[in-house]
Tab-separated table of C-alpha atoms in Angstrom:
chain	number	residue	atom	x	y	z
A	1	MET	CA	0.574	-0.223	0.159
A	2	THR	CA	1.489	3.509	-0.818
A	3	GLY	CA	0.343	6.771	0.422
A	4	ASP	CA	-2.948	7.930	3.594
A	5	ALA	CA	-4.191	4.382	5.097
A	6	GLU	CA	-7.534	5.818	5.577
A	7	LEU	CA	-7.646	7.529	2.044
A	8	HIS	CA	-6.509	3.511	0.657
A	9	ALA	CA	-9.008	2.170	2.483
A	10	ALA	CA	-11.634	5.256	1.304
A	11	VAL	CA	-11.644	4.637	-2.215
A	12	THR	CA	-10.988	0.363	-1.777
A	13	ALA	CA	-14.328	0.166	-0.008
A	14	VAL	CA	-16.191	2.982	-3.146
A	15	ILE	CA	-14.898	0.192	-5.140
A	16	GLU	CA	-16.066	-2.698	-3.762
A	17	ARG	CA	-18.771	-2.039	-3.182
A	18	VAL	CA	-19.025	-0.939	-6.652
A	19	GLY	CA	-17.832	-4.473	-7.668
A	20	VAL	CA	-14.846	-5.045	-10.568
A	21	ASP	CA	-15.402	-6.831	-13.522
A	22	THR	CA	-11.527	-8.285	-13.663
A	23	THR	CA	-12.250	-9.758	-17.404
A	24	THR	CA	-8.693	-9.816	-19.104
A	25	PRO	CA	-8.636	-8.245	-21.683
A	26	ALA	CA	-10.985	-6.123	-20.784
A	27	THR	CA	-13.710	-4.339	-23.281
A	28	THR	CA	-14.201	-0.471	-21.585
A	29	ILE	CA	-13.176	1.144	-18.630
A	30	ASP	CA	-14.815	-0.378	-15.443
A	31	THR	CA	-17.630	2.414	-16.448
A	32	GLY	CA	-19.310	2.298	-11.653
A	33	VAL	CA	-16.345	2.478	-10.039
A	34	TRP	CA	-15.218	5.611	-12.541
A	35	THR	CA	-18.455	6.944	-11.623
A	36	ALA	CA	-18.398	5.920	-8.251
A	37	LEU	CA	-14.716	8.143	-7.813
A	38	THR	CA	-15.859	10.718	-9.842
A	39	ASP	CA	-19.114	11.846	-7.637
A	40	ALA	CA	-17.061	10.433	-4.549
A	41	GLY	CA	-14.708	13.544	-5.300
A	42	PHE	CA	-11.948	11.418	-5.160
A	43	THR	CA	-11.024	11.939	-8.774
A	44	GLY	CA	-9.868	15.530	-7.517
A	45	VAL	CA	-7.817	14.419	-5.203
A	46	GLY	CA	-3.873	16.533	-5.583
A	47	ILE	CA	-5.369	19.426	-7.334
A	48	GLY	CA	-5.352	23.049	-5.336
A	49	GLU	CA	-9.588	23.804	-4.396
A	50	ASP	CA	-8.214	27.307	-5.856
A	51	LEU	CA	-8.342	25.566	-9.403
A	52	GLY	CA	-11.011	23.897	-8.934
A	53	GLY	CA	-10.217	20.153	-7.258
A	54	ALA	CA	-10.536	18.387	-3.787
A	55	GLY	CA	-7.299	19.733	-2.399
A	56	GLY	CA	-4.755	17.229	-0.787
A	57	GLN	CA	-1.586	17.053	-2.023
A	58	PHE	CA	0.630	14.570	-4.863
A	59	THR	CA	0.958	12.292	-2.906
A	60	ASP	CA	-2.769	11.544	-1.450
A	61	ALA	CA	-3.710	10.514	-5.407
A	62	LEU	CA	-0.062	8.581	-5.490
A	63	THR	CA	-2.418	7.188	-2.747
A	64	VAL	CA	-5.775	7.083	-5.117
A	65	VAL	CA	-3.868	5.126	-7.270
A	66	SER	CA	-2.587	2.061	-5.272
A	67	ALA	CA	-6.089	1.749	-3.622
A	68	ALA	CA	-7.026	1.599	-7.939
A	69	ALA	CA	-4.158	-0.975	-9.394
A	70	GLY	CA	-5.025	-2.835	-5.786
A	71	SER	CA	-8.724	-3.646	-7.058
A	72	GLY	CA	-7.892	-4.351	-10.119
A	73	ALA	CA	-10.529	-1.106	-11.308
A	74	LEU	CA	-9.169	-0.180	-14.526
A	75	THR	CA	-9.777	3.134	-14.273
A	76	PRO	CA	-7.880	6.710	-16.735
A	77	PHE	CA	-7.981	7.873	-12.605
A	78	ILE	CA	-3.759	8.512	-13.764
A	79	GLU	CA	-5.178	10.574	-17.323
A	80	HIS	CA	-7.417	12.457	-15.299
A	81	THR	CA	-6.674	13.335	-12.702
A	82	VAL	CA	-2.740	12.870	-12.761
A	83	LEU	CA	-1.937	14.422	-15.760
A	84	ALA	CA	-4.748	16.014	-17.535
A	85	ALA	CA	-6.945	17.220	-14.817
A	86	TRP	CA	-3.912	18.604	-13.058
A	87	LEU	CA	-2.464	20.855	-16.217
A	88	ALA	CA	-5.462	22.359	-17.044
A	89	ALA	CA	-6.103	23.708	-13.846
A	90	ARG	CA	-2.567	24.923	-13.391
A	91	SER	CA	-2.684	26.354	-16.923
A	92	GLY	CA	-6.203	27.828	-15.897
A	93	LEU	CA	-8.642	26.046	-17.793
A	94	ASP	CA	-11.871	24.372	-17.222
A	95	LEU	CA	-12.127	20.930	-17.729
A	96	GLY	CA	-17.133	22.198	-16.928
A	97	GLY	CA	-16.831	18.316	-14.859
A	98	ARG	CA	-15.471	16.577	-18.682
A	99	THR	CA	-13.428	12.749	-18.210
A	100	ALA	CA	-10.099	13.593	-19.360
A	101	THR	CA	-6.718	12.864	-20.794
A	102	LEU	CA	-3.616	14.302	-21.421
A	103	ALA	CA	-1.914	14.100	-24.665
A	104	LEU	CA	1.479	14.725	-25.862
A	105	GLY	CA	2.804	16.456	-29.282
A	106	GLY	CA	6.061	16.944	-28.798
A	107	GLU	CA	6.907	19.445	-31.993
A	108	GLY	CA	4.679	16.851	-34.168
A	109	ILE	CA	1.969	19.480	-33.846
A	110	THR	CA	1.268	23.016	-35.151
A	111	ALA	CA	-1.055	25.850	-34.442
A	112	ARG	CA	-2.620	28.146	-36.723
A	113	ALA	CA	-4.880	31.182	-35.917
A	114	THR	CA	-7.875	31.544	-38.666
A	115	ALA	CA	-11.036	33.038	-38.668
A	116	GLN	CA	-12.472	30.293	-36.269
A	117	GLY	CA	-10.209	30.418	-33.820
A	118	TRP	CA	-7.122	28.500	-33.116
A	119	THR	CA	-7.081	25.769	-35.226
A	120	LEU	CA	-4.209	22.224	-34.161
A	121	ASP	CA	-3.158	19.900	-36.995
A	122	GLY	CA	-0.177	16.728	-35.936
A	123	LEU	CA	0.352	13.464	-34.918
A	124	LEU	CA	-1.213	12.286	-31.797
A	125	PRO	CA	0.659	9.118	-30.946
A	126	GLY	CA	-0.269	6.475	-28.136
A	127	VAL	CA	-3.262	8.238	-26.108
A	128	VAL	CA	-4.420	6.268	-22.778
A	129	HIS	CA	-8.059	5.994	-22.668
A	130	ALA	CA	-9.207	8.306	-25.947
A	131	CYS	CA	-12.266	6.434	-26.565
A	132	GLU	CA	-12.969	7.474	-23.106
A	133	ALA	CA	-12.741	11.157	-22.984
A	134	ASP	CA	-14.966	13.731	-23.945
A	135	VAL	CA	-12.419	16.399	-23.791
A	136	LEU	CA	-8.213	15.648	-24.167
A	137	VAL	CA	-5.730	18.185	-23.464
A	138	VAL	CA	-3.300	18.662	-25.578
A	139	HIS	CA	0.308	19.653	-24.630
A	140	PHE	CA	2.676	20.602	-27.934
A	141	ALA	CA	5.915	22.435	-27.912
A	142	SER	CA	5.440	25.148	-24.379
A	143	SER	CA	1.163	25.505	-24.541
A	144	VAL	CA	-1.132	23.537	-23.577
A	145	ALA	CA	-4.344	23.277	-25.669
A	146	LEU	CA	-8.449	21.949	-24.950
A	147	VAL	CA	-9.719	19.330	-27.896
A	148	SER	CA	-13.125	17.067	-27.787
A	149	ARG	CA	-13.116	13.997	-28.871
A	150	THR	CA	-15.784	14.763	-31.083
A	151	THR	CA	-14.958	18.368	-32.701
A	152	PRO	CA	-14.588	18.295	-36.745
A	153	GLY	CA	-11.701	16.478	-37.690
A	154	LEU	CA	-10.127	15.167	-35.595
A	155	THR	CA	-9.985	11.141	-35.907
A	156	LEU	CA	-9.105	8.895	-34.061
A	157	TYR	CA	-7.383	5.314	-35.058
A	158	HIS	CA	-8.428	2.999	-31.964
A	159	GLY	CA	-5.898	0.089	-30.393
A	160	THR	CA	-5.658	-1.596	-27.693
A	161	ASP	CA	-2.814	-2.771	-24.514
A	162	LEU	CA	-1.635	-6.006	-23.622
A	163	LEU	CA	-5.100	-5.221	-20.652
A	164	GLY	CA	-7.579	-4.190	-23.761
A	165	ALA	CA	-7.648	-0.398	-22.023
A	166	SER	CA	-7.920	1.669	-24.774
A	167	VAL	CA	-4.648	3.855	-26.449
A	168	ASP	CA	-5.226	5.880	-29.747
A	169	ASP	CA	-3.439	7.536	-32.292
A	170	VAL	CA	-5.293	10.944	-32.190
A	171	ALA	CA	-5.431	12.678	-35.645
A	172	LEU	CA	-6.356	16.181	-36.100
A	173	ASP	CA	-6.944	18.377	-39.162
A	174	THR	CA	-7.592	22.022	-38.637
A	175	VAL	CA	-9.760	20.913	-35.547
A	176	VAL	CA	-10.775	23.974	-33.951
A	177	VAL	CA	-8.689	24.065	-29.866
A	178	GLU	CA	-12.064	25.633	-27.222
A	179	HIS	CA	-9.480	26.871	-25.055
A	180	LEU	CA	-5.481	27.707	-26.179
A	181	THR	CA	-2.280	28.930	-23.750
A	182	ASP	CA	0.822	29.481	-22.836
A	183	SER	CA	1.906	26.337	-21.040
A	184	PRO	CA	3.236	26.056	-17.930
A	185	ILE	CA	4.809	23.101	-17.552
A	186	ASP	CA	6.983	21.335	-19.221
A	187	SER	CA	6.593	18.287	-20.960
A	188	GLU	CA	9.353	16.908	-18.509
A	189	GLU	CA	7.617	17.082	-15.729
A	190	LEU	CA	4.953	15.690	-17.183
A	191	ARG	CA	5.992	12.642	-17.920
A	192	LEU	CA	7.446	12.273	-14.250
A	193	ARG	CA	4.910	12.059	-12.998
A	194	GLY	CA	3.726	9.853	-15.563
A	195	ALA	CA	5.982	7.799	-14.427
A	196	VAL	CA	6.117	7.155	-11.092
A	197	ALA	CA	1.220	7.280	-11.153
A	198	TYR	CA	2.597	4.452	-12.893
A	199	ALA	CA	5.535	3.279	-10.903
A	200	VAL	CA	3.117	3.549	-7.818
A	201	ALA	CA	0.125	1.066	-9.882
A	202	MET	CA	2.347	-1.651	-10.889
A	203	SER	CA	4.197	-1.667	-7.064
A	204	ALA	CA	-0.078	-2.567	-6.300
A	205	CYS	CA	-0.904	-5.089	-8.518
A	206	ALA	CA	2.449	-6.817	-8.002
A	207	ASP	CA	1.752	-6.800	-3.495
A	208	THR	CA	-2.058	-8.384	-5.483
A	209	ILE	CA	-0.845	-10.791	-7.639
A	210	ILE	CA	2.027	-11.658	-4.201
A	211	GLU	CA	-0.623	-12.246	-2.414
A	212	THR	CA	-3.387	-13.960	-4.934
A	213	THR	CA	-0.521	-16.252	-5.119
A	214	VAL	CA	0.056	-17.362	-2.491
A	215	ARG	CA	-2.782	-17.886	-1.238
A	216	HIS	CA	-3.255	-20.051	-5.115
A	217	ALA	CA	-0.211	-22.250	-3.207
A	218	SER	CA	-2.223	-22.853	-0.169
A	219	GLN	CA	-5.090	-24.106	-0.961
A	220	ARG	CA	-4.331	-25.993	-4.735
A	221	THR	CA	-3.369	-29.786	-3.776
A	222	GLN	CA	-0.619	-31.921	-5.642
A	223	PHE	CA	0.039	-35.438	-4.930
A	224	GLY	CA	-2.240	-35.110	-1.284
A	225	ARG	CA	-0.460	-31.857	-0.124
A	226	PRO	CA	-0.867	-27.866	-1.661
A	227	LEU	CA	2.013	-26.095	-3.737
A	228	SER	CA	3.492	-24.120	-1.778
A	229	GLY	CA	4.789	-27.093	0.498
A	230	PHE	CA	7.362	-27.689	-2.630
A	231	GLN	CA	10.439	-26.545	-2.471
A	232	ALA	CA	10.633	-25.557	-6.092
A	233	ILE	CA	7.087	-23.235	-5.126
A	234	GLN	CA	8.905	-21.826	-1.857
A	235	GLN	CA	12.071	-20.827	-3.789
A	236	ARG	CA	9.917	-19.364	-7.032
A	237	LEU	CA	7.268	-17.682	-3.941
A	238	ALA	CA	10.196	-16.544	-1.826
A	239	SER	CA	11.554	-14.471	-5.546
A	240	MET	CA	8.448	-12.994	-6.762
A	241	ALA	CA	8.089	-12.037	-3.144
A	242	ALA	CA	11.965	-10.360	-2.709
A	243	SER	CA	10.989	-8.132	-6.271
A	244	ALA	CA	7.704	-7.251	-4.794
A	245	ALA	CA	9.135	-5.598	-1.523
A	246	HIS	CA	12.304	-4.584	-4.362
A	247	SER	CA	9.316	-1.861	-6.056
A	248	ARG	CA	7.532	-1.303	-2.864
A	249	ALA	CA	10.829	0.454	-1.437
A	250	ALA	CA	11.877	2.399	-4.024
A	251	VAL	CA	8.644	3.099	-4.710
A	252	GLU	CA	7.469	4.587	-1.629
A	253	HIS	CA	10.549	6.149	-1.246
A	254	ALA	CA	9.406	8.077	-5.282
A	255	VAL	CA	6.553	9.672	-3.145
A	256	GLU	CA	8.029	10.033	0.381
A	257	MET	CA	10.623	12.383	-1.638
A	258	ALA	CA	7.153	14.122	-4.152
A	259	GLY	CA	8.184	17.758	-2.559
A	260	ASN	CA	12.101	17.296	-2.500
A	261	PRO	CA	13.109	19.861	-6.094
A	262	ASP	CA	15.913	17.413	-6.967
A	263	HIS	CA	12.688	14.288	-7.343
A	264	ALA	CA	13.717	13.297	-10.877
A	265	GLY	CA	16.124	10.861	-10.213
A	266	THR	CA	14.458	8.942	-7.383
A	267	ILE	CA	11.583	9.110	-9.209
A	268	ALA	CA	13.849	6.519	-12.144
A	269	ALA	CA	15.709	4.771	-9.478
A	270	ALA	CA	11.044	3.626	-8.536
A	271	LYS	CA	10.413	3.079	-12.728
A	272	ILE	CA	13.768	1.437	-13.334
A	273	VAL	CA	12.752	-0.805	-10.651
A	274	VAL	CA	9.280	-1.205	-11.403
A	275	SER	CA	9.412	-2.153	-14.581
A	276	SER	CA	12.078	-4.340	-14.588
A	277	THR	CA	11.152	-6.872	-11.786
A	278	ALA	CA	7.697	-6.459	-13.827
A	279	ARG	CA	7.940	-9.172	-15.861
A	280	GLU	CA	9.090	-12.138	-13.269
A	281	VAL	CA	6.338	-11.353	-10.882
A	282	ALA	CA	3.786	-11.827	-14.314
A	283	ALA	CA	5.518	-15.083	-15.270
A	284	ALA	CA	5.739	-16.876	-11.322
A	285	ALA	CA	2.619	-15.631	-10.421
A	286	HIS	CA	1.731	-17.882	-13.866
A	287	GLN	CA	3.817	-20.661	-13.861
A	288	ILE	CA	2.770	-21.232	-10.341
A	289	HIS	CA	-1.161	-20.860	-11.713
A	290	GLY	CA	-0.819	-22.945	-13.772
A	291	ALA	CA	-3.557	-23.230	-16.712
A	292	ILE	CA	-6.268	-21.894	-14.416
A	293	GLY	CA	-4.387	-18.845	-14.297
A	294	PHE	CA	-4.226	-18.427	-18.566
A	295	THR	CA	-7.999	-17.949	-18.567
A	296	SER	CA	-9.504	-14.515	-19.198
A	297	GLU	CA	-11.625	-15.493	-16.617
A	298	HIS	CA	-9.666	-15.821	-13.693
A	299	HIS	CA	-8.564	-12.365	-11.893
A	300	LEU	CA	-5.089	-12.600	-12.403
A	301	GLY	CA	-3.998	-11.924	-15.073
A	302	ARG	CA	-6.157	-8.661	-14.388
A	303	PHE	CA	-3.089	-7.547	-12.219
A	304	THR	CA	-0.158	-9.442	-14.874
A	305	MET	CA	-1.846	-7.760	-17.993
A	306	ALA	CA	-1.572	-3.974	-16.070
A	307	LEU	CA	2.553	-4.320	-15.516
A	308	LEU	CA	3.766	-6.173	-19.014
A	309	ALA	CA	1.345	-3.132	-20.878
A	310	TRP	CA	2.133	-0.336	-18.227
A	311	ARG	CA	6.121	-1.038	-18.871
A	312	ASP	CA	7.056	1.089	-20.818
A	313	ARG	CA	4.628	3.778	-19.866
A	314	HIS	CA	6.526	7.474	-19.446
A	315	GLY	CA	9.421	5.641	-19.711
A	316	ASP	CA	10.728	2.112	-20.109
A	317	GLU	CA	13.569	0.888	-17.458
A	318	LYS	CA	16.304	1.387	-20.209
A	319	TYR	CA	14.816	4.680	-20.816
A	320	TRP	CA	15.294	5.724	-17.312
A	321	SER	CA	18.208	4.676	-16.750
A	322	GLN	CA	20.044	6.269	-19.696
A	323	VAL	CA	17.678	9.023	-17.922
A	324	LEU	CA	19.582	8.538	-14.476
A	325	ALA	CA	22.956	7.883	-15.309
A	326	GLY	CA	22.655	11.151	-17.807
A	327	ARG	CA	21.931	13.036	-14.645
A	328	GLU	CA	25.268	11.401	-13.103
A	329	LEU	CA	27.157	12.444	-15.608
A	330	GLU	CA	26.521	16.055	-16.128
A	331	ASP	CA	26.080	16.629	-12.312
A	332	GLY	CA	30.522	14.904	-12.592
A	333	ILE	CA	29.903	12.570	-10.082
A	334	ASP	CA	32.319	9.327	-10.176
A	335	PRO	CA	30.065	6.361	-11.086
A	336	TRP	CA	32.174	4.992	-8.737
A	337	ASP	CA	30.666	6.415	-5.747
A	338	LEU	CA	27.518	4.952	-7.349
A	339	VAL	CA	28.365	1.548	-6.556
A	340	VAL	CA	30.180	1.871	-2.975
A	341	ASP	CA	27.479	4.586	-2.133
A	342	ALA	CA	29.924	7.302	-1.956
A	343	ASP	CA	28.367	10.431	0.131
A	344	HIS	CA	27.581	13.234	-2.899
A	345	THR	CA	25.332	16.349	-3.379
A	346	PRO	CA	23.524	17.507	-6.488
A	347	SER	CA	24.968	20.433	-8.295
A	348	ARG	CA	21.226	20.668	-9.607
A	349	ALA	CA	17.870	20.914	-9.414
A	350	THR	CA	15.568	19.286	-12.502
A	351	PRO	CA	13.939	22.094	-14.159
A	352	GLY	CA	10.536	21.888	-12.668
A	353	ALA	CA	10.038	19.076	-10.609
A	354	ALA	CA	9.534	20.900	-7.994
A	355	ASN	CA	6.286	21.448	-8.834
A	356	LEU	CA	5.583	17.444	-8.760
């Protein structure tokens, strides 16, 4: 569990009351859960009340992420609350109670002033939950725009990840935007927020996988005794638990350091750890469960597919390893000092990290 225990318990209770369909791959988000979270005000957590949110800190939003992921609920909470709604609020844009998702356009999006207003052209690749969103918060260059999903000129090329969540390419052809303004947040900061949020979600899934697999190994009998009585299974379970604990420690440290101006290093480390251990944890769980764990109806697949699908969301372990190594070398730190844990103080902070 990550974050405040009472908030975590409250979110979990809401989700359990509604119920989650863990059939995998999913055909859509858990609409009932998303509606319940919205009605309870949880989708505004981490956004200041003065900005139209429910208040609370970034760590509170990550607690909701942990509870939702650990319960197996498929919702656009990270895309909406952690990223899109937060960016819109910081930019002074009102979503009007609509569900939003973040679309990173980079330099591939062009804006033009026309008689109808500002228009956008270009391609937005891999927009998560675009099908379920009412509005896209498009970040490109140093600007941010609100684009209705149903506006003329916008075309969705539908795709899904291993979990069944929509991951769509969005083509913009002279699309008139609702609002366009300068962005106070850069793309690297958005990537950091997304990376730590998915690291939290993956750690929560790993913990649920361990709990599920230990229970199965204790209840399932083979040759007259539980699977957990076999040494090979015990070793596999121990290895899984060690990987999950490693991930949990890295993630919890990243969350604890959320207010540190030089937060990027701990986020990179957390995403490296959870992404690099995802395959091992998922594979071991399926090996111990056997054939039943591969059926679409068994809830194990909801969590193992989440681990694999989210492994490269907002950067995989290779990407963040390169980022982390580059930062340390730019700081003039001897790599050997990192190996032996020599005391050192970074010479700079990552721009914008304090805004997390």
